[in-house]
Short mmCIF file of C-alpha atoms in Angstrom, two decimals:
data_model
loop_
_atom_site.label_atom_id
_atom_site.label_comp_id
_atom_site.label_asym_id
_atom_site.label_seq_id
_atom_site.Cartn_x
_atom_site.Cartn_y
_atom_site.Cartn_z
CA MET A 111 -0.05 -0.11 0.35
CA SER A 112 1.63 3.21 -1.55
CA ASP A 113 1.91 5.93 1.59
CA LYS A 114 -0.66 8.28 -0.81
CA HIS A 115 -3.26 5.05 -0.45
CA GLU A 116 -2.58 5.23 3.15
CA LEU A 117 -3.20 9.61 2.98
CA ARG A 118 -6.19 8.52 1.23
CA SER A 119 -7.76 6.50 3.19
CA ALA A 120 -7.57 8.31 6.21
CA ALA A 121 -8.68 11.57 4.69
CA ARG A 122 -11.91 10.06 3.54
CA ALA A 123 -11.90 8.35 6.70
CA LEU A 124 -11.94 12.39 8.72
CA ARG A 125 -13.38 14.27 5.91
CA LYS A 126 -16.91 12.07 6.13
CA ARG A 127 -16.02 12.65 10.05
CA LEU A 128 -16.37 16.18 9.47
CA ALA A 129 -19.23 16.32 7.79
CA GLU A 130 -21.31 13.96 10.17
CA ALA A 131 -20.43 16.34 12.55
CA ASP A 132 -21.10 19.81 10.79
CA PRO A 133 -23.57 19.89 9.08
CA THR A 134 -23.79 23.55 8.10
CA ALA A 135 -19.96 23.65 6.52
CA ALA A 136 -21.32 24.28 3.50
CA SER A 137 -23.78 26.80 4.09
CA ARG A 138 -21.22 28.95 6.31
CA ALA A 139 -18.17 28.54 3.84
CA ALA A 140 -20.70 30.31 1.22
CA SER A 141 -21.23 32.81 3.17
CA HIS A 142 -17.43 33.75 2.60
CA ALA A 143 -17.83 33.54 -1.32
CA ASP A 144 -17.85 37.12 -1.95
CA ARG A 145 -13.51 36.71 -1.15
CA LEU A 146 -13.29 34.13 -3.79
CA PRO A 147 -11.24 35.71 -6.83
CA PRO A 148 -12.63 37.53 -9.17
CA GLY A 149 -14.32 36.59 -12.37
CA PRO A 150 -17.40 36.03 -14.54
CA VAL A 151 -17.23 32.13 -14.55
CA VAL A 152 -17.02 29.68 -12.13
CA ALA A 153 -16.26 26.34 -11.92
CA LEU A 154 -18.48 23.91 -9.41
CA TYR A 155 -18.71 20.39 -8.60
CA ARG A 156 -21.34 18.43 -7.68
CA ALA A 157 -20.76 16.75 -4.25
CA VAL A 158 -20.28 12.66 -4.52
CA GLY A 159 -20.17 11.17 -0.88
CA SER A 160 -18.57 13.07 1.88
CA GLU A 161 -16.81 16.31 -0.33
CA LEU A 162 -18.72 19.48 0.53
CA ASP A 163 -22.18 20.39 -1.15
CA THR A 164 -21.81 22.92 -3.34
CA ASP A 165 -25.69 23.93 -3.01
CA ALA A 166 -25.57 26.98 -0.97
CA LEU A 167 -22.13 27.81 -2.81
CA ALA A 168 -23.47 28.09 -6.41
CA VAL A 169 -26.47 29.89 -4.75
CA ALA A 170 -24.25 32.71 -3.42
CA LEU A 171 -22.36 33.07 -6.74
CA GLU A 172 -25.51 33.27 -9.31
CA ALA A 173 -26.90 36.22 -6.93
CA ALA A 174 -23.47 37.57 -7.08
CA GLY A 175 -23.79 37.87 -11.03
CA ARG A 176 -21.94 34.98 -11.97
CA ARG A 177 -22.19 32.61 -14.25
CA LEU A 178 -21.61 28.84 -13.53
CA CYS A 179 -20.30 25.52 -14.84
CA LEU A 180 -19.55 22.32 -13.82
CA PRO A 181 -16.72 19.96 -15.29
CA VAL A 182 -17.27 16.99 -17.96
CA VAL A 183 -14.97 14.26 -18.14
CA GLU A 184 -14.90 12.96 -22.09
CA GLU A 185 -12.21 10.54 -21.68
CA ARG A 186 -10.03 9.29 -18.78
CA ALA A 187 -6.54 10.44 -19.70
CA ALA A 188 -7.61 14.08 -21.06
CA PRO A 189 -8.17 17.28 -19.19
CA MET A 190 -12.35 18.18 -19.10
CA ILE A 191 -14.34 19.80 -20.38
CA PHE A 192 -16.93 22.74 -18.72
CA ARG A 193 -20.78 23.34 -19.80
CA ALA A 194 -22.54 26.02 -18.95
CA TRP A 195 -24.70 25.10 -15.61
CA SER A 196 -27.22 27.08 -13.60
CA PHE A 197 -28.23 25.61 -10.18
CA GLY A 198 -31.62 23.34 -10.73
CA ASP A 199 -30.60 22.02 -14.31
CA PRO A 200 -30.57 18.33 -15.18
CA LEU A 201 -27.44 16.82 -14.82
CA GLU A 202 -26.44 13.32 -16.74
CA LEU A 203 -23.55 10.75 -15.26
CA ASP A 204 -19.85 11.45 -17.28
CA VAL A 205 -17.36 8.82 -18.26
CA ALA A 206 -16.02 8.93 -14.80
CA GLY A 207 -19.52 8.46 -13.09
CA CYS A 208 -19.89 12.41 -11.95
CA PRO A 209 -22.64 14.65 -12.19
CA ALA A 210 -22.04 16.69 -15.43
CA PRO A 211 -24.45 19.47 -17.33
CA LEU A 212 -26.53 17.75 -20.04
CA PRO A 213 -24.38 17.58 -24.06
CA LEU A 214 -26.54 20.37 -25.25
CA ALA A 215 -25.21 22.52 -22.54
CA ALA A 216 -22.68 25.00 -24.06
CA VAL A 217 -18.27 24.18 -23.48
CA VAL A 218 -17.78 27.17 -21.41
CA ASP A 219 -13.84 28.27 -20.20
CA PRO A 220 -14.39 28.93 -16.64
CA ASP A 221 -11.65 31.53 -14.76
CA LEU A 222 -11.83 30.15 -11.14
CA ILE A 223 -12.09 26.18 -11.05
CA VAL A 224 -13.88 25.50 -7.45
CA THR A 225 -12.74 21.64 -6.62
CA PRO A 226 -12.92 19.25 -4.46
CA LEU A 227 -10.11 17.91 -2.11
CA LEU A 228 -9.81 14.82 0.10
CA ALA A 229 -6.90 17.20 2.42
CA PHE A 230 -4.64 20.32 1.94
CA ASP A 231 -1.97 21.90 2.77
CA ALA A 232 -1.02 25.52 3.92
CA GLU A 233 1.27 26.05 1.04
CA GLY A 234 -1.63 25.08 -1.79
CA GLY A 235 -1.13 21.61 -2.22
CA ARG A 236 -3.84 19.28 -2.93
CA LEU A 237 -4.53 15.53 -2.31
CA GLY A 238 -7.64 14.33 -4.96
CA GLN A 239 -9.00 11.03 -5.33
CA GLY A 240 -6.01 10.02 -7.22
CA GLY A 241 -7.73 9.93 -11.19
CA GLY A 242 -5.78 12.98 -12.21
CA TYR A 243 -8.89 14.70 -13.06
CA TYR A 244 -8.03 18.07 -11.74
CA ASP A 245 -4.58 18.12 -12.25
CA ARG A 246 -4.82 17.40 -16.21
CA THR A 247 -7.32 20.49 -16.15
CA PHE A 248 -4.78 22.89 -14.44
CA ALA A 249 -2.06 22.20 -16.11
CA ALA A 250 -4.36 22.34 -19.34
CA ARG A 251 -5.20 26.38 -18.14
CA PRO A 252 -2.65 27.86 -16.26
CA ASP A 253 -4.00 30.98 -16.04
CA VAL A 254 -7.26 29.57 -13.86
CA ALA A 255 -7.67 30.15 -10.86
CA ARG A 256 -7.26 27.13 -8.90
CA VAL A 257 -9.75 26.98 -6.02
CA GLY A 258 -10.58 24.24 -2.70
CA PHE A 259 -13.55 23.83 -1.07
CA ALA A 260 -13.29 21.95 1.73
CA TYR A 261 -13.74 21.41 5.57
CA ALA A 262 -11.22 24.22 7.68
CA GLY A 263 -10.21 20.52 9.30
CA GLN A 264 -9.21 18.86 6.50
CA VAL A 265 -5.95 20.72 6.44
CA VAL A 266 -2.60 19.17 6.73
CA ASP A 267 1.03 19.93 7.72
CA ARG A 268 2.32 19.24 4.63
CA LEU A 269 1.79 17.13 1.58
CA ASP A 270 4.32 15.80 -0.41
CA LEU A 271 3.95 16.58 -3.71
CA ASP A 272 4.68 14.59 -6.93
CA PRO A 273 6.17 16.74 -10.14
CA HIS A 274 2.49 16.17 -11.92
CA ASP A 275 0.84 17.94 -9.02
CA ILE A 276 -0.24 21.44 -9.40
CA ARG A 277 -0.92 23.82 -6.23
CA LEU A 278 -4.20 25.88 -5.42
CA HIS A 279 -4.54 29.94 -5.61
CA GLY A 280 -6.55 28.71 -2.37
CA VAL A 281 -8.89 27.15 -0.43
CA LEU A 282 -12.71 27.88 0.46
CA ALA A 283 -13.93 26.71 4.51
CA GLU A 284 -16.61 27.14 6.47
CA THR A 285 -13.91 29.28 8.93
CA GLY A 286 -13.35 31.65 5.55
CA TYR A 287 -10.89 32.02 2.34
CA THR A 288 -7.42 31.77 2.80
CA ALA A 289 -5.17 32.96 -0.38
CA PHE A 290 -1.97 30.79 -0.48
CA GLU A 291 1.88 32.51 -1.69
#
């Protein structure tokens, strides 16, 4: 078992405990949406399992006049694309089994990508699920702001990143927004 595999397993268990202990964390995090980096188009995700739910954040961003989109995996080894989406629009599962807008939705370029994570550190390191979808997408879009959406308790002292791992610009949590240098 690799160190990252063990870390992912422990981080999943911790995130599940955090979700069960604090069901209002997502709405408190969304109350800090005005502190996110600027940009008219924001990519969110639809929460799966114990990921911090983005419903309240979607409502807050739309109320602030930002347009939303969701990632879509069309090919497993390629960067994700993004399709326009509004809260409540119908969804279908993409190639990776994640909820995504229907193919008739317009493909858009986000200015800010909000990403789920298992753990993060104070230098913007991010531990994801291990599929590489976000890292490939971040590499293909280096000028787009990258923000994790997480429970504050998901922070760890330090993540050992691989060369393909791309750091976040900040993290939005129930305690507020933290920007990384």
